[in-house]
mmCIF file of C-alpha atoms in Angstrom:
data_model
loop_
_atom_site.group_PDB
_atom_site.id
_atom_site.type_symbol
_atom_site.label_atom_id
_atom_site.label_comp_id
_atom_site.label_asym_id
_atom_site.label_seq_id
_atom_site.Cartn_x
_atom_site.Cartn_y
_atom_site.Cartn_z
ATOM 1 C CA MET A 1 14.060 -1.523 -10.426
ATOM 2 C CA THR A 2 15.759 1.830 -11.132
ATOM 3 C CA ASN A 3 19.140 2.400 -13.274
ATOM 4 C CA GLU A 4 21.067 2.982 -9.982
ATOM 5 C CA GLN A 5 19.780 -0.454 -8.506
ATOM 6 C CA GLN A 6 20.906 -2.247 -11.962
ATOM 7 C CA SER A 7 23.933 -0.663 -11.930
ATOM 8 C CA GLY A 8 24.954 -1.518 -8.174
ATOM 9 C CA GLN A 9 23.713 -5.118 -8.929
ATOM 10 C CA GLY A 10 26.053 -5.256 -11.475
ATOM 11 C CA THR A 11 28.690 -3.955 -9.799
ATOM 12 C CA MET A 12 28.510 -6.364 -7.585
ATOM 13 C CA GLU A 13 28.572 -9.005 -9.723
ATOM 14 C CA VAL A 14 31.560 -8.070 -10.992
ATOM 15 C CA ILE A 15 33.126 -7.996 -7.013
ATOM 16 C CA LEU A 16 31.782 -11.749 -6.816
ATOM 17 C CA ALA A 17 33.165 -12.853 -9.492
ATOM 18 C CA ASN A 18 36.964 -11.442 -9.062
ATOM 19 C CA ALA A 19 36.805 -12.176 -5.242
ATOM 20 C CA VAL A 20 35.915 -15.664 -5.710
ATOM 21 C CA LYS A 21 38.964 -16.131 -7.576
ATOM 22 C CA LEU A 22 41.353 -15.007 -5.113
ATOM 23 C CA PRO A 23 43.649 -17.495 -3.895
ATOM 24 C CA GLY A 24 42.451 -18.969 -0.309
ATOM 25 C CA VAL A 25 38.506 -17.448 -0.843
ATOM 26 C CA LYS A 26 37.293 -21.255 -1.795
ATOM 27 C CA VAL A 27 37.146 -23.190 1.226
ATOM 28 C CA ASP A 28 37.416 -27.081 1.406
ATOM 29 C CA ARG A 29 34.804 -28.409 3.611
ATOM 30 C CA SER A 30 35.957 -31.604 4.877
ATOM 31 C CA GLU A 31 39.472 -30.128 5.769
ATOM 32 C CA PHE A 32 38.206 -27.312 7.378
ATOM 33 C CA LEU A 33 36.169 -29.479 9.219
ATOM 34 C CA ALA A 34 39.098 -32.008 10.267
ATOM 35 C CA GLN A 35 41.161 -29.327 11.408
ATOM 36 C CA GLN A 36 38.691 -27.686 13.484
ATOM 37 C CA PHE A 37 37.203 -30.674 14.992
ATOM 38 C CA ALA A 38 40.452 -32.869 15.266
ATOM 39 C CA LYS A 39 40.230 -33.120 19.468
ATOM 40 C CA TYR A 40 36.441 -33.807 19.295
ATOM 41 C CA ASP A 41 37.151 -37.302 17.003
ATOM 42 C CA THR A 42 37.715 -39.067 20.412
ATOM 43 C CA TYR A 43 34.431 -41.663 19.440
ATOM 44 C CA GLY A 44 35.472 -41.927 15.765
ATOM 45 C CA ASN A 45 32.611 -40.003 14.869
ATOM 46 C CA MET A 46 34.972 -37.432 11.978
ATOM 47 C CA ARG A 47 33.460 -39.024 9.353
ATOM 48 C CA THR A 48 29.888 -37.962 10.333
ATOM 49 C CA ILE A 49 30.955 -34.694 10.913
ATOM 50 C CA LEU A 50 32.289 -35.043 7.657
ATOM 51 C CA GLU A 51 28.902 -36.342 6.078
ATOM 52 C CA ARG A 52 26.298 -34.436 8.121
ATOM 53 C CA GLY A 53 27.652 -31.536 10.043
ATOM 54 C CA PRO A 54 28.797 -31.051 14.102
ATOM 55 C CA LEU A 55 25.367 -31.057 14.708
ATOM 56 C CA GLU A 56 24.459 -34.352 13.604
ATOM 57 C CA ALA A 57 27.659 -35.893 15.083
ATOM 58 C CA GLY A 58 26.477 -34.791 18.372
ATOM 59 C CA ILE A 59 28.811 -31.677 18.850
ATOM 60 C CA SER A 60 26.943 -29.363 20.843
ATOM 61 C CA LEU A 61 25.519 -25.732 19.876
ATOM 62 C CA THR A 62 28.139 -24.631 23.108
ATOM 63 C CA VAL A 63 31.267 -26.019 21.048
ATOM 64 C CA ILE A 64 30.520 -24.845 17.782
ATOM 65 C CA ASP A 65 29.377 -21.078 19.252
ATOM 66 C CA LYS A 66 33.118 -21.147 20.678
ATOM 67 C CA LEU A 67 34.806 -22.137 17.256
ATOM 68 C CA ALA A 68 32.729 -19.031 15.418
ATOM 69 C CA LYS A 69 33.408 -16.944 18.176
ATOM 70 C CA THR A 70 37.356 -17.920 17.920
ATOM 71 C CA LEU A 71 37.166 -18.023 14.129
ATOM 72 C CA ILE A 72 35.836 -14.678 13.504
ATOM 73 C CA GLU A 73 38.769 -13.178 15.524
ATOM 74 C CA LYS A 74 41.353 -15.122 13.746
ATOM 75 C CA ARG A 75 40.102 -13.097 10.759
ATOM 76 C CA THR A 76 39.856 -10.344 11.570
ATOM 77 C CA ILE A 77 43.377 -10.180 12.254
ATOM 78 C CA LEU A 78 45.049 -11.668 9.463
ATOM 79 C CA SER A 79 42.488 -10.241 7.496
ATOM 80 C CA THR A 80 43.561 -6.125 8.816
ATOM 81 C CA ALA A 81 47.557 -7.391 7.878
ATOM 82 C CA ALA A 82 46.390 -8.502 4.080
ATOM 83 C CA SER A 83 43.971 -5.344 4.123
ATOM 84 C CA THR A 84 46.609 -3.576 4.508
ATOM 85 C CA ALA A 85 49.506 -4.791 1.707
ATOM 86 C CA ALA A 86 47.004 -4.493 -0.523
ATOM 87 C CA GLY A 87 46.536 -1.039 0.017
ATOM 88 C CA LEU A 88 50.109 -0.556 -0.824
ATOM 89 C CA PRO A 89 51.953 -0.940 -3.868
ATOM 90 C CA GLY A 90 52.884 -4.095 -4.922
ATOM 91 C CA GLY A 91 49.555 -5.879 -3.247
ATOM 92 C CA LEU A 92 46.971 -7.510 -4.587
ATOM 93 C CA ALA A 93 46.408 -7.053 -8.247
ATOM 94 C CA MET A 94 43.368 -5.159 -9.032
ATOM 95 C CA ALA A 95 40.623 -6.725 -11.278
ATOM 96 C CA ALA A 96 39.068 -4.527 -13.937
ATOM 97 C CA THR A 97 38.273 -0.749 -12.055
ATOM 98 C CA ILE A 98 37.979 -2.642 -8.550
ATOM 99 C CA PRO A 99 40.275 -1.323 -5.573
ATOM 100 C CA ALA A 100 42.694 -4.146 -5.091
ATOM 101 C CA ASP A 101 41.565 -3.558 -1.080
ATOM 102 C CA THR A 102 38.008 -3.490 -2.189
ATOM 103 C CA LEU A 103 38.430 -7.283 -4.052
ATOM 104 C CA GLN A 104 40.718 -8.652 -1.019
ATOM 105 C CA PHE A 105 37.920 -7.237 1.883
ATOM 106 C CA PHE A 106 35.318 -9.387 -0.271
ATOM 107 C CA GLY A 107 37.726 -12.111 -0.486
ATOM 108 C CA VAL A 108 38.011 -12.559 3.190
ATOM 109 C CA ALA A 109 34.252 -11.842 4.251
ATOM 110 C CA MET A 110 33.894 -15.049 1.397
ATOM 111 C CA ARG A 111 36.106 -16.931 2.966
ATOM 112 C CA MET A 112 34.702 -16.625 6.931
ATOM 113 C CA SER A 113 31.334 -16.872 5.214
ATOM 114 C CA GLN A 114 31.990 -20.071 4.409
ATOM 115 C CA GLU A 115 34.166 -21.053 7.294
ATOM 116 C CA LEU A 116 31.157 -20.358 9.865
ATOM 117 C CA ALA A 117 28.302 -21.947 7.829
ATOM 118 C CA TYR A 118 30.197 -24.670 7.394
ATOM 119 C CA LEU A 119 30.516 -25.081 11.360
ATOM 120 C CA TYR A 120 26.828 -24.502 11.976
ATOM 121 C CA GLY A 121 25.744 -27.215 9.111
ATOM 122 C CA ARG A 122 25.768 -26.215 5.895
ATOM 123 C CA ALA A 123 26.656 -28.508 3.218
ATOM 124 C CA ASP A 124 29.454 -28.171 0.707
ATOM 125 C CA LEU A 125 29.224 -24.989 -1.165
ATOM 126 C CA TRP A 126 31.589 -26.069 -4.087
ATOM 127 C CA LEU A 127 30.552 -29.632 -4.600
ATOM 128 C CA ASP A 128 29.867 -30.164 -8.339
ATOM 129 C CA ASN A 129 29.677 -26.563 -8.433
ATOM 130 C CA THR A 130 32.420 -23.610 -10.237
ATOM 131 C CA PRO A 131 33.069 -20.368 -8.907
ATOM 132 C CA ASP A 132 31.403 -19.267 -11.142
ATOM 133 C CA SER A 133 27.895 -21.194 -10.740
ATOM 134 C CA GLU A 134 25.016 -19.268 -9.745
ATOM 135 C CA GLN A 135 24.332 -21.667 -7.023
ATOM 136 C CA VAL A 136 27.791 -20.420 -5.150
ATOM 137 C CA THR A 137 27.218 -17.078 -6.509
ATOM 138 C CA ARG A 138 23.478 -17.131 -4.580
ATOM 139 C CA GLU A 139 25.293 -18.462 -1.485
ATOM 140 C CA LEU A 140 27.905 -16.170 -1.359
ATOM 141 C CA THR A 141 25.498 -13.174 -2.206
ATOM 142 C CA LEU A 142 22.467 -14.050 0.548
ATOM 143 C CA TYR A 143 25.817 -14.533 3.755
ATOM 144 C CA LEU A 144 27.130 -11.200 2.467
ATOM 145 C CA GLY A 145 23.353 -9.655 2.912
ATOM 146 C CA VAL A 146 23.655 -11.285 6.375
ATOM 147 C CA MET A 147 27.385 -9.636 7.494
ATOM 148 C CA PHE A 148 26.323 -6.625 5.639
ATOM 149 C CA GLY A 149 22.872 -6.411 7.131
ATOM 150 C CA VAL A 150 20.786 -5.819 4.250
ATOM 151 C CA ALA A 151 16.877 -6.192 5.177
ATOM 152 C CA GLY A 152 15.890 -9.779 5.177
ATOM 153 C CA SER A 153 18.934 -11.308 4.241
ATOM 154 C CA ALA A 154 19.331 -12.706 8.100
ATOM 155 C CA PRO A 155 15.819 -14.138 8.293
ATOM 156 C CA MET A 156 15.597 -15.516 5.169
ATOM 157 C CA LEU A 157 19.156 -17.483 6.231
ATOM 158 C CA ARG A 158 17.330 -18.795 9.327
ATOM 159 C CA ILE A 159 14.534 -19.902 7.466
ATOM 160 C CA LEU A 160 17.079 -22.156 4.690
ATOM 161 C CA ASN A 161 19.429 -23.268 7.681
ATOM 162 C CA ALA A 162 16.827 -24.279 10.167
ATOM 163 C CA PRO A 163 17.184 -28.051 10.756
ATOM 164 C CA ASP A 164 13.394 -28.157 10.685
ATOM 165 C CA SER A 165 13.188 -25.795 7.822
ATOM 166 C CA ARG A 166 11.953 -28.458 5.249
ATOM 167 C CA GLN A 167 8.925 -29.313 8.109
ATOM 168 C CA LEU A 168 8.220 -25.866 8.666
ATOM 169 C CA LEU A 169 8.090 -25.013 4.547
ATOM 170 C CA SER A 170 5.691 -28.059 4.310
ATOM 171 C CA THR A 171 3.045 -26.615 6.666
ATOM 172 C CA HIS A 172 3.491 -23.305 5.174
ATOM 173 C CA PRO A 173 0.609 -22.280 2.723
ATOM 174 C CA GLN A 174 2.366 -23.039 -0.744
ATOM 175 C CA GLN A 175 4.292 -20.669 -2.740
ATOM 176 C CA ASP A 176 6.916 -20.756 -4.863
ATOM 177 C CA LEU A 177 9.937 -19.666 -2.193
ATOM 178 C CA ALA A 178 12.823 -19.329 -4.547
ATOM 179 C CA HIS A 179 10.462 -17.385 -7.220
ATOM 180 C CA THR A 180 8.562 -14.545 -4.494
ATOM 181 C CA MET A 181 11.001 -14.013 -2.003
ATOM 182 C CA TYR A 182 14.840 -15.602 -2.477
ATOM 183 C CA TYR A 183 15.315 -14.145 -5.994
ATOM 184 C CA PRO A 184 13.994 -11.038 -5.397
ATOM 185 C CA LEU A 185 15.800 -10.164 -2.046
ATOM 186 C CA LEU A 186 19.034 -11.566 -3.753
ATOM 187 C CA LYS A 187 18.984 -8.838 -6.429
ATOM 188 C CA LYS A 188 18.214 -6.186 -3.482
ATOM 189 C CA ILE A 189 21.443 -7.546 -1.455
ATOM 190 C CA SER A 190 23.517 -6.814 -4.505
ATOM 191 C CA SER A 191 21.889 -3.732 -5.451
ATOM 192 C CA TYR A 192 22.577 -2.457 -2.023
ATOM 193 C CA ILE A 193 25.624 -3.517 -1.309
ATOM 194 C CA GLY A 194 27.071 -2.737 -4.986
ATOM 195 C CA ILE A 195 25.527 1.320 -4.527
ATOM 196 C CA LYS A 196 27.094 1.743 -1.536
ATOM 197 C CA ILE A 197 30.118 0.176 -2.824
ATOM 198 C CA THR A 198 30.219 2.300 -5.597
ATOM 199 C CA LYS A 199 29.413 5.807 -3.880
ATOM 200 C CA LYS A 200 31.413 4.884 -1.469
ATOM 201 C CA THR A 201 35.021 2.816 -1.495
ATOM 202 C CA PHE A 202 35.686 3.459 -5.311
ATOM 203 C CA ALA A 203 36.136 7.114 -4.534
ATOM 204 C CA GLN A 204 38.579 6.095 -1.658
ATOM 205 C CA GLY A 205 40.752 4.543 -4.719
ATOM 206 C CA ALA A 206 42.883 7.168 -4.761
ATOM 207 C CA SER A 207 44.146 6.707 -1.298
ATOM 208 C CA LYS A 208 46.420 3.966 -2.754
ATOM 209 C CA PHE A 209 48.686 6.280 -4.933
ATOM 210 C CA VAL A 210 49.760 7.545 -1.010
ATOM 211 C CA PRO A 211 51.698 4.295 -0.100
ATOM 212 C CA VAL A 212 51.843 4.012 3.622
ATOM 213 C CA LEU A 213 48.265 6.528 4.250
ATOM 214 C CA GLY A 214 46.393 4.075 1.775
ATOM 215 C CA GLY A 215 47.569 0.956 3.767
ATOM 216 C CA LEU A 216 46.174 2.558 6.854
ATOM 217 C CA LEU A 217 43.264 3.487 5.448
ATOM 218 C CA SER A 218 42.873 -0.310 3.725
ATOM 219 C CA GLY A 219 44.105 -1.595 7.303
ATOM 220 C CA GLY A 220 41.470 0.377 9.573
ATOM 221 C CA MET A 221 38.394 -0.392 7.331
ATOM 222 C CA THR A 222 38.984 -3.837 7.451
ATOM 223 C CA TYR A 223 39.363 -3.933 11.360
ATOM 224 C CA PHE A 224 36.597 -1.803 12.178
ATOM 225 C CA SER A 225 34.163 -3.850 9.749
ATOM 226 C CA MET A 226 35.341 -6.957 9.407
ATOM 227 C CA LYS A 227 34.440 -8.177 13.007
ATOM 228 C CA PRO A 228 30.749 -7.179 13.511
ATOM 229 C CA MET A 229 30.085 -8.327 10.247
ATOM 230 C CA GLY A 230 31.086 -12.069 11.262
ATOM 231 C CA ASN A 231 29.314 -11.751 14.518
ATOM 232 C CA ARG A 232 26.032 -10.832 12.620
ATOM 233 C CA LEU A 233 26.836 -13.765 10.575
ATOM 234 C CA ARG A 234 27.435 -16.371 13.938
ATOM 235 C CA GLU A 235 24.704 -15.033 15.270
ATOM 236 C CA SER A 236 21.732 -16.084 12.531
ATOM 237 C CA LEU A 237 23.528 -19.158 12.331
ATOM 238 C CA PHE A 238 23.426 -19.878 15.702
ATOM 239 C CA ASP A 239 19.204 -18.700 16.048
ATOM 240 C CA ALA A 240 18.689 -20.735 12.961
ATOM 241 C CA CYS A 241 20.390 -24.071 15.047
ATOM 242 C CA ASP A 242 19.068 -22.931 18.499
ATOM 243 C CA HIS A 243 15.021 -24.271 19.126
ATOM 244 C CA TYR A 244 14.044 -22.632 16.248
ATOM 245 C CA SER A 245 10.227 -22.542 16.591
ATOM 246 C CA GLU A 246 7.219 -22.429 14.467
ATOM 247 C CA ALA A 247 6.100 -18.806 15.698
ATOM 248 C CA GLU A 248 9.825 -17.542 14.873
ATOM 249 C CA PHE A 249 9.623 -19.371 11.831
ATOM 250 C CA GLU A 250 6.325 -17.528 11.011
ATOM 251 C CA GLN A 251 7.835 -14.419 12.166
ATOM 252 C CA ASP A 252 11.060 -14.677 9.752
ATOM 253 C CA MET A 253 9.281 -14.686 7.110
ATOM 254 C CA GLU A 254 7.387 -11.797 7.011
ATOM 255 C CA LYS A 255 10.546 -9.935 7.808
ATOM 256 C CA VAL A 256 11.381 -11.326 4.559
ATOM 257 C CA GLN A 257 7.956 -10.810 2.708
ATOM 258 C CA ARG A 258 8.033 -7.418 3.779
ATOM 259 C CA ALA A 259 11.841 -6.644 3.139
ATOM 260 C CA VAL A 260 11.271 -7.860 -0.801
ATOM 261 C CA ALA A 261 8.177 -6.213 -0.718
ATOM 262 C CA ASP A 262 9.842 -2.626 0.179
ATOM 263 C CA SER A 263 10.083 -0.260 -2.865
ATOM 264 C CA GLU A 264 13.073 0.908 -1.217
ATOM 265 C CA ILE A 265 16.440 -0.914 -0.312
ATOM 266 C CA ASN A 266 17.236 -0.736 3.500
ATOM 267 C CA VAL A 267 19.095 -2.190 5.700
ATOM 268 C CA ILE A 268 18.119 -3.885 9.413
ATOM 269 C CA GLU A 269 18.022 -1.765 12.272
ATOM 270 C CA GLY A 270 19.288 0.834 10.415
ATOM 271 C CA GLU A 271 22.639 -0.694 10.530
ATOM 272 C CA PHE A 272 25.535 -1.189 7.842
ATOM 273 C CA PHE A 273 28.684 -2.764 7.974
ATOM 274 C CA ASP A 274 31.250 -2.072 5.459
ATOM 275 C CA LEU A 275 34.225 -0.849 4.565
ATOM 276 C CA GLY A 276 34.661 2.958 7.326
ATOM 277 C CA PHE A 277 31.031 3.763 6.710
ATOM 278 C CA ASN A 278 29.393 5.121 9.720
ATOM 279 C CA SER A 279 26.557 3.248 11.176
ATOM 280 C CA LYS A 280 23.389 4.966 11.972
ATOM 281 C CA GLN A 281 23.137 2.453 14.934
ATOM 282 C CA ALA A 282 25.987 3.270 17.927
ATOM 283 C CA PRO A 283 28.620 0.194 17.596
ATOM 284 C CA ASP A 284 28.581 -2.294 20.584
ATOM 285 C CA SER A 285 31.475 -1.925 22.571
ATOM 286 C CA SER A 286 32.603 -5.387 22.235
ATOM 287 C CA THR A 287 32.653 -5.509 18.758
ATOM 288 C CA ALA A 288 33.711 -1.713 17.027
ATOM 289 C CA VAL A 289 36.139 0.362 18.310
ATOM 290 C CA SER A 290 36.351 3.816 17.815
ATOM 291 C CA PRO A 291 39.051 4.964 15.355
ATOM 292 C CA GLU A 292 40.113 7.707 17.079
ATOM 293 C CA LYS A 293 41.028 5.276 20.164
ATOM 294 C CA PHE A 294 42.591 3.026 17.942
ATOM 295 C CA SER A 295 46.135 2.976 20.200
ATOM 296 C CA VAL A 296 49.299 3.332 19.065
ATOM 297 C CA ALA A 297 50.390 -0.353 20.193
ATOM 298 C CA ASP A 298 47.516 -1.965 17.411
ATOM 299 C CA GLU A 299 48.990 0.534 15.060
ATOM 300 C CA LEU A 300 52.416 -0.894 16.070
ATOM 301 C CA LEU A 301 50.664 -4.566 16.588
ATOM 302 C CA LYS A 302 49.513 -3.710 12.571
ATOM 303 C CA PHE A 303 53.113 -2.643 10.901
ATOM 304 C CA LYS A 304 54.691 -5.820 13.119
ATOM 305 C CA GLN A 305 52.328 -8.085 11.250
ATOM 306 C CA LEU A 306 53.244 -6.394 7.961
ATOM 307 C CA LEU A 307 56.933 -7.088 8.527
ATOM 308 C CA ASP A 308 56.744 -10.931 9.440
ATOM 309 C CA MET A 309 54.533 -10.889 5.730
ATOM 310 C CA GLY A 310 57.452 -9.362 4.259
ATOM 311 C CA ALA A 311 55.185 -6.412 3.032
ATOM 312 C CA ILE A 312 57.586 -3.816 4.459
ATOM 313 C CA THR A 313 60.890 -3.622 5.037
ATOM 314 C CA GLN A 314 62.942 -3.655 8.825
ATOM 315 C CA GLU A 315 63.647 0.042 8.017
ATOM 316 C CA GLU A 316 60.293 0.961 7.303
ATOM 317 C CA PHE A 317 58.825 -0.694 10.339
ATOM 318 C CA ASP A 318 61.664 1.241 12.305
ATOM 319 C CA ARG A 319 60.923 4.535 10.891
ATOM 320 C CA LYS A 320 56.877 4.081 11.520
ATOM 321 C CA LYS A 321 57.434 2.861 14.886
ATOM 322 C CA SER A 322 60.052 5.955 16.058
ATOM 323 C CA GLU A 323 56.958 8.046 14.530
ATOM 324 C CA LEU A 324 54.065 6.422 16.415
ATOM 325 C CA LEU A 325 56.541 6.557 19.710
ATOM 326 C CA ASN A 326 57.291 10.237 19.229
ATOM 327 C CA GLY A 327 54.140 11.295 17.715
#
């Protein structure tokens, strides 16, 4: 591993260690699932939902996926307002040298990743685990790898999440999956994201000294990133539960092996969803919006959310409203 990769991995470790401590990042699995599936508890199956997961309790994959899409929409809207507030003076406190909006962005992504994983049947991440445990760090790193599009992440997630994965692994030539594929892949994920954050996001830290502009940059970066990132994770979790075949398992194993063996750290399909970076692949019109087309109505909605949160005053809101409408 090069010095740059080691530095990137260290950056990612610092971000994870601090973001996981933010209020609201840790998701109570039982409370979350009880809230999401309250109206589906018509046959007294909530206990099964909480103990074994929604799919095992008979909730259809279609219903789960619909809830996942709604969740992504909700988190995108809420995180945009919160991220904008973080970019303003008096926003979230900075941890070490991490810009506040970067820390908040990862906090929201980590929360949403847990919620999506629980919807599709993953076990409680925090059971007998503390925020600084290796198990928590590993799982969150893999989720973020999928969300950011790092090569090998989605296939590994499908391998680990498929209901029949244990049976499929038992029929595969014996190998130490953890040490030959899983751990090396996690290191690549950490290095890749850390390098990108170091080169791009930290360089934008000065924007926070320009009060309103800093907030707009933060909110905009979250708006254009969070939804496609959430959908990438949702799709991978869905695929793992949707009649995952042995042929798909073999293909995913090959993809992970290639990603681990590759001396370069790359991304799936040339795509990297991040804090305002340009993707090499044209964005899907259903999941991305050109910054140039970010309408006045969108801006007004964002500032109204900030007003409701108390992040700006009525006077500041009225001034921005006048600027937007007359600009």
